[in-house]
Amino acid sequence: MKSLEGKHDCSPQPILNKRRTLGTGKHALEVSTLGFGVMGMNYNRGPHPERKALIALLHQAVERGVTLFDTAEVYGPFINEELAGEALHPYRNKIAITTKFGHEIINGKHTGGLNSRPEHIRQVAEESLKRLRIDAIELFYQHRFDPNVPIEDVAGAVKDLIQEGKVKRFGLCEVNAQTIRRAHAIQPVTAVQSEYHLMWREQEKEVLPVLEELGIGFVPYSPLNRGFLGGTLNEYTKFDSGNDNRNTLPRFTSEAMRANLSIVEVLNKFGRTRGVTSGQLALAWLLARKPWIVPIPGTTKLAHLEENLKAADMTLFAEEWHELEHDLSKITIVGDRYNATEQKKVAQ
């Protein structure tokens, strides 16, 4: 192991000074090496602290160098954008808030359907701007591919919003290489956001090569596999049936978690002699893949925020990464990442 900034960082308040760039040219976006996924603070991750504590934690993230914050209208719906807007408004000129469109929401409830019609994209942009309390959306992602709307029309709609100054950059989520190429030809794509971590590496086959070719950044969501790679979940963990989507995911059944715990054990064994946690290893692994990858781990705990930020300073020798890869290659991951309904939305 080379260093954690030359030595193990024992500082109680790590500061994230390093930066990375998503995209290229006039649509590039310089951000902190690690971003922050706001979603789990009050949506899809079970019980959460009171709003005052969440706002204080987001302030801590900014003060410690995080400049990229990710949310979406469908998280709630709306409550996650509202939280981000309230908490981050004092820092609006120093950070980038990214959000997403593409779901069908009627009377404040997500129907489960998709809607990326150009007129709807415009409506979402207008409403998100108000909730986020900003003048322009730094990066506006299509949240899920809509088979009923040509991607060229989607890209064209966002291009119009960019020309009007309401949006600055265009992004895509969970799409294949062909869709990326088609969209990029109409409006340059700054970043693609998809699940990517040590337990889900499908993006390496086609998506990452086309991103490198076209100069597009990559933002892995759930970089710790919804907390599993952090080592605090096991077969006895119970998820809130009302506000935790892990309750519906095949990979988070008791049987699957029992089987998959072996990957955490490998990470713990590898990290123990290097003074790092399993979660830090998982994040550092992502950062080592490409210089244009910016993971967005989320948390409601200051200790986990500090742990995550320290991962940005971790550097391993190439042979150490090879050793870890060799040990992990012996493990077979159990359980699909989504149920059948959700999987259809990410198989485009």
Coordinates of C-alpha atoms in Angstrom, one line a residue:
M1 CA 0.0 0.0 0.0
K2 CA 1.4 3.4 -1.0
S3 CA -0.3 5.7 1.4
L4 CA -3.3 7.5 2.8
E5 CA -1.9 10.8 1.7
G6 CA 1.6 9.5 2.6
K7 CA 0.5 8.0 5.9
H8 CA -2.6 6.7 7.6
D9 CA -4.9 9.7 8.1
C10 CA -6.0 9.7 11.7
S11 CA -7.6 13.2 11.4
P12 CA -11.1 13.3 13.0
Q13 CA -12.2 15.7 10.3
P14 CA -11.0 14.5 6.8
I15 CA -11.2 17.1 4.1
L16 CA -11.8 16.1 0.5
N17 CA -9.5 18.3 -1.6
K18 CA -9.1 16.2 -4.7
R19 CA -11.3 16.8 -7.8
R20 CA -12.4 14.9 -10.9
T21 CA -14.0 15.9 -14.1
L22 CA -17.2 14.4 -15.5
G23 CA -17.5 14.8 -19.3
T24 CA -15.4 16.9 -21.7
G25 CA -15.5 20.2 -23.5
K26 CA -17.9 22.9 -22.6
H27 CA -20.2 20.4 -20.9
A28 CA -17.6 19.1 -18.5
L29 CA -18.3 19.3 -14.8
E30 CA -15.5 19.5 -12.2
V31 CA -16.6 17.9 -8.9
S32 CA -15.1 16.4 -5.7
T33 CA -13.6 12.9 -6.1
L34 CA -16.6 11.5 -4.1
G35 CA -20.1 12.9 -4.3
F36 CA -23.0 12.4 -1.9
G37 CA -26.2 10.4 -2.7
V38 CA -29.0 12.2 -0.9
M39 CA -31.7 9.6 -1.6
G40 CA -31.2 7.4 1.4
M41 CA -31.4 10.3 3.9
N42 CA -35.2 10.2 3.9
Y43 CA -36.3 7.7 1.2
N44 CA -35.9 3.9 0.6
R45 CA -33.6 3.3 3.4
G46 CA -35.8 2.8 6.4
P47 CA -36.1 5.0 9.5
H48 CA -34.1 8.2 9.4
P49 CA -33.0 11.0 11.7
E50 CA -35.0 14.2 12.1
R51 CA -34.7 16.8 9.4
K52 CA -32.5 19.1 11.5
A53 CA -29.9 16.4 11.8
L54 CA -30.0 15.5 8.1
I55 CA -29.5 19.2 7.2
A56 CA -26.6 19.4 9.6
L57 CA -25.0 16.4 8.0
L58 CA -25.3 17.8 4.5
H59 CA -23.7 21.0 5.8
Q60 CA -20.8 18.8 7.2
A61 CA -20.4 17.2 3.8
V62 CA -20.0 20.6 2.1
E63 CA -17.7 21.9 4.7
R64 CA -15.5 18.8 4.3
G65 CA -15.1 19.3 0.5
V66 CA -18.0 17.4 -1.2
T67 CA -19.3 19.4 -4.1
L68 CA -21.6 16.9 -5.9
F69 CA -25.0 16.1 -4.5
D70 CA -27.4 13.7 -6.2
T71 CA -31.2 13.6 -5.8
A72 CA -34.4 13.0 -8.0
E73 CA -38.0 14.1 -8.1
V74 CA -39.2 10.5 -7.6
Y75 CA -37.4 10.1 -4.3
G76 CA -40.5 10.5 -2.1
P77 CA -41.7 11.7 -4.5
F78 CA -40.4 15.2 -4.0
I79 CA -39.3 15.1 -0.4
N80 CA -35.7 14.3 -1.2
E81 CA -35.3 17.3 -3.5
E82 CA -37.0 19.5 -0.9
L83 CA -34.5 18.4 1.7
A84 CA -31.6 19.0 -0.7
G85 CA -32.9 22.4 -1.6
E86 CA -33.4 23.5 1.9
A87 CA -30.0 22.2 3.2
L88 CA -27.8 23.2 0.3
H89 CA -29.3 26.6 -0.5
P90 CA -26.6 28.5 1.5
Y91 CA -23.9 26.7 -0.6
R92 CA -25.7 26.9 -4.0
N93 CA -22.8 28.8 -5.7
K94 CA -20.2 26.4 -4.4
I95 CA -21.6 23.0 -5.2
A96 CA -23.5 21.1 -7.9
I97 CA -26.9 19.5 -7.3
T98 CA -27.9 16.9 -9.9
T99 CA -31.5 15.6 -10.3
K100 CA -33.5 13.3 -12.6
F101 CA -36.7 13.0 -14.6
G102 CA -38.5 10.2 -16.4
H103 CA -41.0 8.7 -13.9
E104 CA -44.7 9.1 -14.0
I105 CA -46.0 10.9 -10.9
I106 CA -49.7 11.6 -10.6
N107 CA -51.2 13.5 -7.6
G108 CA -47.9 13.2 -5.8
K109 CA -47.6 9.5 -6.1
H110 CA -45.3 7.4 -8.3
T111 CA -47.5 5.2 -10.5
G112 CA -44.6 2.8 -11.4
G113 CA -44.7 4.0 -15.0
L114 CA -42.3 6.0 -17.0
N115 CA -42.7 9.4 -18.8
S116 CA -39.9 11.1 -20.8
R117 CA -42.1 13.0 -23.2
P118 CA -40.5 16.3 -24.0
E119 CA -43.3 18.4 -22.4
H120 CA -43.1 16.3 -19.2
I121 CA -39.3 16.8 -19.1
R122 CA -39.8 20.6 -19.2
Q123 CA -42.5 20.4 -16.5
V124 CA -40.2 18.3 -14.2
A125 CA -37.3 20.8 -14.8
E126 CA -39.4 23.7 -13.8
E127 CA -40.7 22.1 -10.6
S128 CA -37.3 20.7 -9.6
L129 CA -35.8 24.1 -9.9
K130 CA -38.3 25.4 -7.4
R131 CA -37.8 22.6 -4.9
L132 CA -34.0 22.8 -5.2
R133 CA -34.0 26.6 -4.9
I134 CA -31.6 27.0 -7.8
D135 CA -31.5 28.9 -11.1
A136 CA -30.2 26.1 -13.2
I137 CA -29.9 22.3 -12.8
E138 CA -26.2 21.4 -13.1
L139 CA -26.8 18.0 -14.5
F140 CA -30.2 16.6 -15.5
Y141 CA -30.4 12.9 -15.9
Q142 CA -33.0 10.7 -17.6
H143 CA -33.7 8.4 -14.6
R144 CA -34.8 5.4 -16.6
F145 CA -35.0 4.7 -20.4
D146 CA -38.5 5.2 -21.7
P147 CA -39.3 2.8 -24.5
N148 CA -42.2 4.9 -25.7
V149 CA -40.0 8.0 -26.4
P150 CA -37.1 8.0 -28.8
I151 CA -33.9 8.9 -27.0
E152 CA -33.2 11.5 -29.6
D153 CA -36.4 13.3 -28.5
V154 CA -35.3 13.1 -24.9
A155 CA -31.8 14.5 -25.7
G156 CA -33.4 17.2 -27.8
A157 CA -35.7 18.3 -25.0
V158 CA -32.8 18.6 -22.6
K159 CA -30.8 20.4 -25.3
D160 CA -33.6 23.0 -25.5
L161 CA -33.5 23.5 -21.7
I162 CA -29.8 23.9 -21.8
Q163 CA -30.1 26.6 -24.5
E164 CA -32.6 28.4 -22.3
G165 CA -30.3 28.3 -19.3
K166 CA -32.6 26.1 -17.1
V167 CA -30.3 23.1 -17.3
K168 CA -26.5 23.1 -17.8
R169 CA -25.7 19.5 -18.6
F170 CA -27.3 16.2 -19.7
G171 CA -27.0 12.8 -18.1
L172 CA -28.4 9.3 -18.5
C173 CA -29.0 6.4 -16.1
E174 CA -29.0 2.7 -16.5
V175 CA -28.7 2.6 -20.4
N176 CA -26.8 0.5 -22.8
A177 CA -24.0 1.6 -25.1
Q178 CA -26.2 2.1 -28.2
T179 CA -28.5 4.4 -26.3
I180 CA -25.6 6.4 -25.0
R181 CA -24.3 6.9 -28.6
R182 CA -27.6 8.0 -29.9
A183 CA -28.2 10.5 -27.2
H184 CA -24.7 11.9 -27.3
A185 CA -25.1 12.6 -31.0
I186 CA -27.9 15.0 -30.3
Q187 CA -26.7 16.5 -27.0
P188 CA -23.3 15.7 -25.5
V189 CA -23.7 13.6 -22.4
T190 CA -21.7 14.7 -19.4
A191 CA -22.2 11.6 -17.2
V192 CA -23.9 8.2 -17.1
Q193 CA -25.2 7.0 -13.7
S194 CA -25.6 3.3 -13.0
E195 CA -25.2 0.8 -10.3
Y196 CA -21.6 -0.3 -10.2
H197 CA -19.6 -1.9 -7.3
L198 CA -17.7 -5.1 -6.4
M199 CA -20.9 -7.1 -6.5
W200 CA -22.2 -5.7 -9.8
R201 CA -19.7 -5.3 -12.6
E202 CA -21.8 -5.6 -15.8
Q203 CA -21.0 -2.0 -16.8
E204 CA -17.5 -3.1 -17.6
K205 CA -18.5 -5.1 -20.7
E206 CA -19.9 -2.3 -22.9
V207 CA -20.8 0.8 -21.0
L208 CA -17.4 1.8 -19.6
P209 CA -15.6 1.4 -22.9
V210 CA -18.1 3.6 -24.8
L211 CA -17.9 6.2 -22.0
E212 CA -14.1 6.3 -22.3
E213 CA -14.3 6.5 -26.1
L214 CA -16.8 9.5 -26.0
G215 CA -15.3 11.3 -23.1
I216 CA -18.3 10.8 -20.8
G217 CA -18.0 10.6 -17.0
F218 CA -19.4 7.8 -14.9
V219 CA -21.3 8.1 -11.5
P220 CA -21.8 4.8 -9.7
Y221 CA -24.8 4.8 -7.4
S222 CA -25.0 2.4 -4.5
P223 CA -21.2 2.0 -4.6
L224 CA -21.4 0.0 -1.3
N225 CA -24.2 -2.2 -2.6
R226 CA -26.8 -0.4 -0.5
G227 CA -24.7 -0.6 2.6
F228 CA -23.8 -4.3 2.3
L229 CA -20.1 -3.8 1.5
G230 CA -19.8 -1.6 4.6
G231 CA -20.1 -4.7 6.7
T232 CA -23.0 -3.8 8.9
L233 CA -25.6 -5.9 7.3
N234 CA -26.1 -9.7 7.7
E235 CA -28.8 -12.4 7.4
Y236 CA -30.5 -11.2 10.6
T237 CA -30.9 -7.6 9.4
K238 CA -34.6 -6.6 9.1
F239 CA -35.6 -3.9 6.6
D240 CA -38.5 -1.5 7.1
S241 CA -41.3 -2.8 4.8
G242 CA -42.7 0.7 4.4
N243 CA -39.6 2.7 3.5
D244 CA -36.7 0.4 2.5
N245 CA -36.6 -1.1 -1.0
R246 CA -34.0 -3.6 0.1
N247 CA -37.0 -5.5 1.5
T248 CA -37.9 -6.3 -2.2
L249 CA -34.5 -7.0 -3.6
P250 CA -33.4 -10.6 -4.2
R251 CA -29.9 -9.9 -3.1
F252 CA -31.1 -8.8 0.3
T253 CA -32.9 -12.0 1.4
S254 CA -31.5 -13.7 4.4
E255 CA -30.2 -16.5 2.3
A256 CA -28.5 -14.3 -0.2
M257 CA -26.9 -12.1 2.5
R258 CA -25.6 -15.2 4.3
A259 CA -24.0 -16.4 1.1
N260 CA -22.6 -13.0 0.1
L261 CA -21.0 -12.2 3.4
S262 CA -17.9 -14.0 2.1
I263 CA -17.1 -10.9 0.0
V264 CA -17.2 -8.7 3.1
E265 CA -15.0 -11.2 4.9
V266 CA -12.4 -11.0 2.1
L267 CA -12.4 -7.2 2.2
N268 CA -12.1 -7.2 6.0
K269 CA -9.2 -9.6 5.9
F270 CA -7.4 -7.6 3.1
G271 CA -8.1 -4.2 4.8
R272 CA -7.2 -5.2 8.4
T273 CA -3.4 -5.2 7.7
R274 CA -3.7 -1.9 5.8
G275 CA -5.8 0.0 8.4
V276 CA -8.8 0.4 6.2
T277 CA -12.4 -0.8 6.3
S278 CA -14.3 -2.9 3.9
G279 CA -16.3 0.1 2.8
Q280 CA -13.2 2.2 2.2
L281 CA -11.7 -0.6 0.1
A282 CA -14.9 -0.8 -2.0
L283 CA -14.9 2.9 -2.7
A284 CA -11.1 3.0 -3.4
W285 CA -11.5 0.2 -5.8
L286 CA -14.0 2.2 -7.8
L287 CA -11.8 5.3 -7.8
A288 CA -8.9 3.2 -9.0
R289 CA -10.8 2.0 -12.0
K290 CA -10.9 5.2 -14.0
P291 CA -10.1 8.9 -13.3
W292 CA -13.5 9.9 -14.6
I293 CA -15.5 7.8 -12.1
V294 CA -17.1 9.6 -9.2
P295 CA -19.1 7.4 -6.7
I296 CA -21.9 8.9 -4.7
P297 CA -22.2 7.0 -1.4
G298 CA -24.9 8.3 0.9
T299 CA -25.3 8.1 4.7
T300 CA -27.2 9.6 7.6
K301 CA -24.2 9.3 10.0
L302 CA -21.2 11.6 10.4
A303 CA -18.9 8.7 11.2
H304 CA -19.8 7.0 7.9
L305 CA -19.3 10.3 6.0
E306 CA -15.8 10.6 7.5
E307 CA -15.0 7.0 6.7
N308 CA -16.1 7.4 3.1
L309 CA -14.1 10.6 2.6
K310 CA -10.9 8.9 3.8
A311 CA -11.2 6.4 1.0
A312 CA -10.4 9.1 -1.5
D313 CA -6.8 9.3 -0.1
M314 CA -6.2 5.5 -0.2
T315 CA -3.8 4.2 -2.8
L316 CA -2.7 0.6 -3.4
F317 CA 0.1 -0.8 -5.5
A318 CA -1.1 -2.5 -8.7
E319 CA -0.1 -5.9 -7.3
E320 CA -2.2 -5.3 -4.2
W321 CA -5.3 -4.7 -6.4
H322 CA -4.5 -7.8 -8.3
E323 CA -4.3 -9.8 -5.1
L324 CA -7.7 -8.5 -4.0
E325 CA -9.2 -9.2 -7.4
H326 CA -7.8 -12.8 -7.3
D327 CA -9.4 -13.4 -3.9
L328 CA -12.7 -11.9 -4.9
S329 CA -12.8 -13.9 -8.2
K330 CA -13.4 -17.1 -6.2
I331 CA -16.7 -15.8 -4.9
T332 CA -20.0 -16.3 -6.7
I333 CA -22.6 -13.6 -5.9
V334 CA -26.0 -14.9 -4.9
G335 CA -29.2 -13.1 -5.8
D336 CA -30.3 -10.7 -8.6
R337 CA -29.9 -7.0 -7.9
Y338 CA -33.5 -6.1 -8.8
N339 CA -36.8 -8.0 -8.8
A340 CA -38.3 -8.7 -12.3
T341 CA -40.4 -5.5 -12.5
E342 CA -37.5 -3.2 -11.7
Q343 CA -35.0 -5.2 -13.8
K344 CA -37.1 -4.5 -16.9
K345 CA -36.4 -0.8 -16.4
V346 CA -32.6 -1.2 -16.3
A347 CA -32.2 -3.7 -19.1
Q348 CA -32.4 -1.1 -21.9

